[in-house]
PDB file of C-alpha atoms in Angstrom:
ATOM      1  CA  MET A 273      97.474  27.681 109.818  1.00 51.00           C
ATOM      2  CA  THR A 274      97.479  25.000 107.118  1.00 56.00           C
ATOM      3  CA  ARG A 275      96.212  25.703 103.627  1.00 56.00           C
ATOM      4  CA  LEU A 276      93.108  23.586 104.298  1.00 56.00           C
ATOM      5  CA  GLU A 277      92.408  25.502 107.529  1.00 55.00           C
ATOM      6  CA  HIS A 278      92.797  28.754 105.622  1.00 53.00           C
ATOM      7  CA  LEU A 279      90.330  27.576 102.925  1.00 57.00           C
ATOM      8  CA  THR A 280      87.868  26.384 105.563  1.00 60.00           C
ATOM      9  CA  THR A 281      88.080  29.816 107.166  1.00 72.00           C
ATOM     10  CA  ASP A 282      87.324  31.312 103.758  1.00 87.00           C
ATOM     11  CA  VAL A 283      84.224  29.103 103.470  1.00 89.00           C
ATOM     12  CA  ASP A 284      83.087  30.374 106.883  1.00 91.00           C
ATOM     13  CA  ALA A 285      83.645  33.945 105.696  1.00 93.00           C
ATOM     14  CA  VAL A 286      81.533  33.327 102.592  1.00 95.00           C
ATOM     15  CA  VAL A 287      78.727  31.905 104.736  1.00 95.00           C
ATOM     16  CA  CYS A 288      78.877  34.948 107.023  1.00 95.00           C
ATOM     17  CA  ARG A 289      78.672  37.288 104.050  1.00 96.00           C
ATOM     18  CA  MET A 290      75.593  35.508 102.685  1.00 97.00           C
ATOM     19  CA  ARG A 291      73.943  35.564 106.101  1.00 97.00           C
ATOM     20  CA  ALA A 292      74.555  39.310 106.282  1.00 97.00           C
ATOM     21  CA  LEU A 293      72.920  39.735 102.894  1.00 97.00           C
ATOM     22  CA  ASP A 294      69.981  37.623 104.021  1.00 96.00           C
ATOM     23  CA  ALA A 295      69.501  39.890 107.036  1.00 97.00           C
ATOM     24  CA  ALA A 296      69.880  43.118 105.062  1.00 97.00           C
ATOM     25  CA  LEU A 297      67.812  42.491 101.932  1.00 97.00           C
ATOM     26  CA  PRO A 298      64.005  42.753 101.794  1.00 95.00           C
ATOM     27  CA  GLU A 299      62.411  39.290 101.719  1.00 92.00           C
ATOM     28  CA  ARG A 300      60.764  39.792  98.317  1.00 92.00           C
ATOM     29  CA  ASP A 301      63.938  41.182  96.673  1.00 97.00           C
ATOM     30  CA  GLY A 302      64.899  38.856  93.815  1.00 97.00           C
ATOM     31  CA  VAL A 303      68.540  38.686  94.899  1.00 98.00           C
ATOM     32  CA  ALA A 304      67.417  37.869  98.445  1.00 97.00           C
ATOM     33  CA  VAL A 305      65.335  34.968  97.127  1.00 94.00           C
ATOM     34  CA  PHE A 306      68.342  33.434  95.391  1.00 94.00           C
ATOM     35  CA  ASN A 307      70.674  34.241  98.288  1.00 95.00           C
ATOM     36  CA  ARG A 308      68.501  32.295 100.755  1.00 92.00           C
ATOM     37  CA  VAL A 309      68.544  29.074  98.780  1.00 87.00           C
ATOM     38  CA  TYR A 310      72.246  29.380  97.874  1.00 91.00           C
ATOM     39  CA  LEU A 311      73.104  30.070 101.516  1.00 92.00           C
ATOM     40  CA  ALA A 312      71.491  26.767 102.488  1.00 88.00           C
ATOM     41  CA  VAL A 313      73.723  24.865 100.054  1.00 87.00           C
ATOM     42  CA  THR A 314      76.887  26.707 101.132  1.00 90.00           C
ATOM     43  CA  GLU A 315      76.101  25.951 104.777  1.00 91.00           C
ATOM     44  CA  GLU A 316      75.733  22.275 103.845  1.00 89.00           C
ATOM     45  CA  VAL A 317      79.118  22.292 102.091  1.00 89.00           C
ATOM     46  CA  ASP A 318      80.615  23.857 105.209  1.00 89.00           C
ATOM     47  CA  ARG A 319      79.017  21.178 107.404  1.00 91.00           C
ATOM     48  CA  ARG A 320      80.314  18.369 105.215  1.00 90.00           C
ATOM     49  CA  LEU A 321      83.800  19.839 105.183  1.00 89.00           C
ATOM     50  CA  ASP A 322      83.780  19.943 108.974  1.00 89.00           C
ATOM     51  CA  ALA A 323      82.539  16.346 109.046  1.00 91.00           C
ATOM     52  CA  GLY A 324      85.305  15.166 106.692  1.00 90.00           C
ATOM     53  CA  GLU A 325      82.880  13.947 104.032  1.00 89.00           C
ATOM     54  CA  PHE A 326      84.921  15.102 101.014  1.00 89.00           C
ATOM     55  CA  ALA A 327      87.649  12.836  99.643  1.00 88.00           C
ATOM     56  CA  ASP A 328      89.741  15.915  98.829  1.00 91.00           C
ATOM     57  CA  PRO A 329      88.584  18.609 101.239  1.00 90.00           C
ATOM     58  CA  ARG A 330      91.182  21.097 100.023  1.00 91.00           C
ATOM     59  CA  ALA A 331      89.848  20.952  96.460  1.00 93.00           C
ATOM     60  CA  ALA A 332      86.235  21.007  97.655  1.00 92.00           C
ATOM     61  CA  ALA A 333      86.816  24.070  99.832  1.00 92.00           C
ATOM     62  CA  ALA A 334      88.757  25.880  97.111  1.00 93.00           C
ATOM     63  CA  LEU A 335      86.027  25.225  94.553  1.00 94.00           C
ATOM     64  CA  ASP A 336      83.257  26.247  96.954  1.00 93.00           C
ATOM     65  CA  VAL A 337      84.977  29.521  97.871  1.00 94.00           C
ATOM     66  CA  ARG A 338      85.870  30.548  94.338  1.00 95.00           C
ATOM     67  CA  PHE A 339      82.391  29.638  93.176  1.00 95.00           C
ATOM     68  CA  ALA A 340      80.708  31.756  95.852  1.00 95.00           C
ATOM     69  CA  GLU A 341      83.108  34.656  95.358  1.00 95.00           C
ATOM     70  CA  ARG A 342      81.898  35.125  91.789  1.00 96.00           C
ATOM     71  CA  TYR A 343      78.314  35.576  92.988  1.00 97.00           C
ATOM     72  CA  LEU A 344      79.417  37.941  95.761  1.00 97.00           C
ATOM     73  CA  ALA A 345      81.495  39.936  93.268  1.00 97.00           C
ATOM     74  CA  ALA A 346      78.346  40.423  91.174  1.00 97.00           C
ATOM     75  CA  VAL A 347      76.489  41.608  94.299  1.00 97.00           C
ATOM     76  CA  ASP A 348      79.281  44.081  95.053  1.00 97.00           C
ATOM     77  CA  ALA A 349      79.326  45.357  91.466  1.00 97.00           C
ATOM     78  CA  ALA A 350      75.589  46.031  91.487  1.00 97.00           C
ATOM     79  CA  ALA A 351      75.781  47.725  94.908  1.00 96.00           C
ATOM     80  CA  ALA A 352      78.515  50.043  93.599  1.00 97.00           C
ATOM     81  CA  ASP A 353      76.506  50.891  90.450  1.00 96.00           C
ATOM     82  CA  ARG A 354      78.950  48.960  88.289  1.00 96.00           C
ATOM     83  CA  ARG A 355      77.843  46.479  85.666  1.00 96.00           C
ATOM     84  CA  PRO A 356      77.877  42.886  86.913  1.00 97.00           C
ATOM     85  CA  PRO A 357      78.573  40.097  84.395  1.00 98.00           C
ATOM     86  CA  ALA A 358      75.901  39.748  81.717  1.00 98.00           C
ATOM     87  CA  CYS A 359      74.676  36.483  83.241  1.00 98.00           C
ATOM     88  CA  TRP A 360      73.707  38.314  86.455  1.00 98.00           C
ATOM     89  CA  ARG A 361      72.289  41.522  84.966  1.00 98.00           C
ATOM     90  CA  PRO A 362      68.715  40.292  84.419  1.00 98.00           C
ATOM     91  CA  LEU A 363      68.363  39.315  88.088  1.00 98.00           C
ATOM     92  CA  PHE A 364      69.710  42.648  89.346  1.00 98.00           C
ATOM     93  CA  GLN A 365      67.682  44.646  86.829  1.00 97.00           C
ATOM     94  CA  LEU A 366      64.382  42.867  87.571  1.00 97.00           C
ATOM     95  CA  ARG A 367      64.879  42.088  91.267  1.00 97.00           C
ATOM     96  CA  HIS A 368      61.947  44.328  92.300  1.00 96.00           C
ATOM     97  CA  HIS A 369      59.596  43.625  89.390  1.00 95.00           C
ATOM     98  CA  PRO A 370      56.131  42.777  90.762  1.00 93.00           C
ATOM     99  CA  GLY A 371      55.352  40.501  87.812  1.00 91.00           C
ATOM    100  CA  VAL A 372      58.281  38.136  88.439  1.00 92.00           C
ATOM    101  CA  ARG A 373      57.586  35.293  90.852  1.00 89.00           C
ATOM    102  CA  PRO A 374      60.017  34.152  93.583  1.00 89.00           C
ATOM    103  CA  LEU A 375      60.597  30.831  91.842  1.00 87.00           C
ATOM    104  CA  GLN A 376      61.757  32.696  88.737  1.00 89.00           C
ATOM    105  CA  PHE A 377      64.218  34.802  90.743  1.00 93.00           C
ATOM    106  CA  ALA A 378      65.680  31.690  92.348  1.00 90.00           C
ATOM    107  CA  LEU A 379      66.078  29.789  89.088  1.00 90.00           C
ATOM    108  CA  ALA A 380      67.530  32.818  87.292  1.00 94.00           C
ATOM    109  CA  GLY A 381      70.185  33.053  90.004  1.00 94.00           C
ATOM    110  CA  VAL A 382      70.905  29.330  89.770  1.00 91.00           C
ATOM    111  CA  ASN A 383      71.140  29.654  85.977  1.00 93.00           C
ATOM    112  CA  ALA A 384      73.710  32.464  86.221  1.00 96.00           C
ATOM    113  CA  HIS A 385      75.722  30.760  88.919  1.00 95.00           C
ATOM    114  CA  ILE A 386      75.818  27.301  87.337  1.00 94.00           C
ATOM    115  CA  GLY A 387      75.845  28.304  83.685  1.00 95.00           C
ATOM    116  CA  HIS A 388      78.639  30.848  83.978  1.00 97.00           C
ATOM    117  CA  ASP A 389      80.278  31.049  87.409  1.00 97.00           C
ATOM    118  CA  LEU A 390      80.808  27.334  87.978  1.00 96.00           C
ATOM    119  CA  ALA A 391      82.940  26.843  84.862  1.00 97.00           C
ATOM    120  CA  LEU A 392      85.126  29.823  85.735  1.00 97.00           C
ATOM    121  CA  ALA A 393      85.379  28.680  89.350  1.00 97.00           C
ATOM    122  CA  VAL A 394      86.752  25.309  88.201  1.00 97.00           C
ATOM    123  CA  VAL A 395      89.462  27.115  86.220  1.00 97.00           C
ATOM    124  CA  ASP A 396      90.190  29.434  89.172  1.00 96.00           C
ATOM    125  CA  THR A 397      90.518  26.408  91.464  1.00 96.00           C
ATOM    126  CA  CYS A 398      92.857  24.542  89.126  1.00 97.00           C
ATOM    127  CA  ARG A 399      95.101  27.586  88.823  1.00 95.00           C
ATOM    128  CA  ALA A 400      95.170  28.067  92.597  1.00 94.00           C
ATOM    129  CA  LEU A 401      95.927  24.415  93.336  1.00 95.00           C
ATOM    130  CA  GLY A 402      98.194  23.803  90.344  1.00 96.00           C
ATOM    131  CA  CYS A 403      96.124  20.900  89.043  1.00 96.00           C
ATOM    132  CA  GLU A 404      94.006  19.832  86.062  1.00 96.00           C
ATOM    133  CA  PRO A 405      90.185  19.890  85.875  1.00 96.00           C
ATOM    134  CA  THR A 406      90.129  16.098  86.009  1.00 95.00           C
ATOM    135  CA  ASP A 407      91.815  16.315  89.421  1.00 95.00           C
ATOM    136  CA  VAL A 408      88.808  18.157  90.869  1.00 95.00           C
ATOM    137  CA  GLU A 409      86.094  16.285  88.967  1.00 95.00           C
ATOM    138  CA  ASP A 410      85.000  14.253  91.996  1.00 93.00           C
ATOM    139  CA  GLU A 411      84.573  17.420  94.052  1.00 91.00           C
ATOM    140  CA  PHE A 412      82.785  19.074  91.126  1.00 93.00           C
ATOM    141  CA  ASP A 413      80.342  16.153  91.093  1.00 92.00           C
ATOM    142  CA  ARG A 414      79.824  16.244  94.875  1.00 88.00           C
ATOM    143  CA  VAL A 415      79.182  19.977  94.875  1.00 86.00           C
ATOM    144  CA  GLY A 416      76.972  19.432  91.826  1.00 84.00           C
ATOM    145  CA  ASP A 417      74.902  16.920  93.775  1.00 85.00           C
ATOM    146  CA  LEU A 418      74.335  19.558  96.439  1.00 82.00           C
ATOM    147  CA  LEU A 419      73.322  22.029  93.750  1.00 80.00           C
ATOM    148  CA  THR A 420      70.797  19.518  92.462  1.00 79.00           C
ATOM    149  CA  SER A 421      69.352  19.447  95.967  1.00 74.00           C
ATOM    150  CA  LEU A 422      69.254  23.246  95.735  1.00 69.00           C
ATOM    151  CA  GLU A 423      67.017  23.034  92.666  1.00 69.00           C
ATOM    152  CA  GLU A 424      64.777  20.533  94.453  1.00 71.00           C
ATOM    153  CA  ARG A 425      64.548  22.842  97.467  1.00 69.00           C
ATOM    154  CA  VAL A 426      63.733  25.797  95.227  1.00 69.00           C
ATOM    155  CA  ARG A 427      60.888  23.937  93.593  1.00 68.00           C
ATOM    156  CA  GLU A 428      59.537  22.552  96.871  1.00 69.00           C
ATOM    157  CA  ASP A 429      59.665  25.859  98.751  1.00 67.00           C
ATOM    158  CA  LEU A 430      58.703  28.286  95.990  1.00 67.00           C
ATOM    159  CA  MET A 431      56.499  26.329  93.586  1.00 63.00           C
ATOM    160  CA  PRO A 432      52.880  27.490  93.721  1.00 57.00           C
ATOM    161  CA  GLY A 433      50.462  24.888  95.036  1.00 54.00           C
ATOM    162  CA  PRO A 434      48.617  22.630  92.583  1.00 51.00           C
ATOM    163  CA  ASP A 435      45.493  24.738  92.982  1.00 45.00           C
ATOM    164  CA  LEU A 436      47.420  27.753  91.632  1.00 44.00           C
ATOM    165  CA  LEU A 437      49.714  26.149  89.066  1.00 46.00           C
ATOM    166  CA  GLN A 438      47.746  24.947  86.079  1.00 50.00           C
ATOM    167  CA  LEU A 439      49.039  23.096  83.056  1.00 43.00           C
ATOM    168  CA  ALA A 440      48.584  26.193  80.924  1.00 44.00           C
ATOM    169  CA  ASP A 441      50.282  28.494  83.433  1.00 56.00           C
ATOM    170  CA  PRO A 442      53.247  30.273  81.755  1.00 60.00           C
ATOM    171  CA  LEU A 443      55.401  29.362  84.748  1.00 62.00           C
ATOM    172  CA  THR A 444      54.955  25.689  83.869  1.00 60.00           C
ATOM    173  CA  HIS A 445      56.498  26.329  80.469  1.00 57.00           C
ATOM    174  CA  LEU A 446      59.375  28.357  81.916  1.00 61.00           C
ATOM    175  CA  LEU A 447      60.211  25.581  84.378  1.00 64.00           C
ATOM    176  CA  GLY A 448      60.271  23.055  81.564  1.00 62.00           C
ATOM    177  CA  SER A 449      62.783  25.142  79.618  1.00 64.00           C
ATOM    178  CA  TRP A 450      65.653  24.831  82.131  1.00 74.00           C
ATOM    179  CA  SER A 451      67.392  21.771  83.543  1.00 80.00           C
ATOM    180  CA  MET A 452      69.979  21.574  86.341  1.00 83.00           C
ATOM    181  CA  GLU A 453      71.431  18.374  84.868  1.00 85.00           C
ATOM    182  CA  ARG A 454      71.989  19.990  81.471  1.00 89.00           C
ATOM    183  CA  ALA A 455      73.419  23.114  83.116  1.00 90.00           C
ATOM    184  CA  ARG A 456      75.906  21.038  85.141  1.00 91.00           C
ATOM    185  CA  ASP A 457      77.012  19.105  82.064  1.00 93.00           C
ATOM    186  CA  ALA A 458      77.436  22.341  80.113  1.00 95.00           C
ATOM    187  CA  ALA A 459      79.422  23.925  82.978  1.00 96.00           C
ATOM    188  CA  TRP A 460      81.863  21.002  83.055  1.00 96.00           C
ATOM    189  CA  ALA A 461      82.301  21.115  79.270  1.00 97.00           C
ATOM    190  CA  ALA A 462      82.854  24.889  79.423  1.00 97.00           C
ATOM    191  CA  ALA A 463      85.400  24.497  82.232  1.00 97.00           C
ATOM    192  CA  ARG A 464      87.409  21.971  80.225  1.00 97.00           C
ATOM    193  CA  ALA A 465      87.265  24.206  77.149  1.00 97.00           C
ATOM    194  CA  LEU A 466      88.389  27.251  79.110  1.00 96.00           C
ATOM    195  CA  TRP A 467      91.240  25.271  80.633  1.00 97.00           C
ATOM    196  CA  ALA A 468      92.354  24.141  77.173  1.00 96.00           C
ATOM    197  CA  LEU A 469      92.177  27.766  75.963  1.00 95.00           C
ATOM    198  CA  ARG A 470      93.878  29.301  79.007  1.00 91.00           C
ATOM    199  CA  ARG A 471      97.026  30.228  77.056  1.00 90.00           C
ATOM    200  CA  CYS A 472      95.145  31.427  73.974  1.00 91.00           C
ATOM    201  CA  GLY A 473      94.579  34.980  75.181  1.00 82.00           C
ATOM    202  CA  ASP A 474      91.942  36.631  73.027  1.00 92.00           C
ATOM    203  CA  LEU A 475      90.272  33.325  72.156  1.00 94.00           C
ATOM    204  CA  ALA A 476      89.762  32.442  75.823  1.00 93.00           C
ATOM    205  CA  GLY A 477      88.376  35.911  76.473  1.00 94.00           C
ATOM    206  CA  GLU A 478      85.966  35.657  73.564  1.00 96.00           C
ATOM    207  CA  PHE A 479      84.763  32.243  74.730  1.00 96.00           C
ATOM    208  CA  THR A 480      84.146  33.582  78.250  1.00 96.00           C
ATOM    209  CA  GLU A 481      82.324  36.640  76.920  1.00 97.00           C
ATOM    210  CA  ARG A 482      80.052  34.563  74.708  1.00 97.00           C
ATOM    211  CA  LEU A 483      79.317  32.141  77.552  1.00 97.00           C
ATOM    212  CA  ASP A 484      78.405  35.070  79.789  1.00 98.00           C
ATOM    213  CA  ALA A 485      76.087  36.553  77.157  1.00 98.00           C
ATOM    214  CA  ALA A 486      74.358  33.253  76.399  1.00 97.00           C
ATOM    215  CA  VAL A 487      73.679  32.530  80.058  1.00 97.00           C
ATOM    216  CA  GLY A 488      72.411  36.080  80.510  1.00 97.00           C
ATOM    217  CA  PHE A 489      69.994  35.624  77.615  1.00 96.00           C
ATOM    218  CA  ALA A 490      68.614  32.460  79.224  1.00 93.00           C
ATOM    219  CA  GLY A 491      68.286  34.298  82.528  1.00 94.00           C
ATOM    220  CA  ARG A 492      66.264  37.062  80.929  1.00 95.00           C
ATOM    221  CA  MET A 493      63.870  34.472  79.507  1.00 91.00           C
ATOM    222  CA  LEU A 494      63.475  32.877  82.951  1.00 91.00           C
ATOM    223  CA  LEU A 495      62.574  36.307  84.363  1.00 94.00           C
ATOM    224  CA  THR A 496      59.814  37.043  81.864  1.00 90.00           C
ATOM    225  CA  PRO A 497      57.168  38.911  83.929  1.00 89.00           C
ATOM    226  CA  LEU A 498      54.008  36.848  84.304  1.00 81.00           C
ATOM    227  CA  THR A 499      50.480  37.965  84.963  1.00 66.00           C
ATOM    228  CA  ASP A 500      48.536  36.365  87.813  1.00 57.00           C
TER     229      ASP A 500
END
């Protein structure tokens, strides 16, 4: 089996794991809400890999797998009563809260995954492939385009209808406080910084810890319980 075939198999394994979660979790569970929309994007990456639509399929598959594995590691940590990264804790802590709307759960998951996991996944990919971040920038952008479609899908599928969502609705203000485009830009900047700091030991660890905490703080704001 070639390295690309092995990575493609890993993508298939990630998709299977997310499908299993989708089948096992209650529909209203906050993690289930995020998992459904992220599964759709991962399935699309898998389809495009099979169709040969990535210029560097090896880099695209490696990035996709390492990206997804960070989310799945957080799921495993929570299931084993261990503390997931700070960026994921708000979603796992509030996943059953009746005052948090599905759209909030989805965006909080996207925030954690883009704001924290994506930067670390770029570094993981570069280490695995022996390359620089600039070598995977095109694949980062292509996967980022799919993630933008994820945000659009989230808003289309989970946004309350216009008869329910008023200008003064608190959800309107929460939605205006977070941007996929800004999160992608920040993730790329963080990835480049982490790569530059990779041999700096404690400094790299401190940067990662602060990034994790900052993204977790934003996630907690996105999950502010709202009254109907």
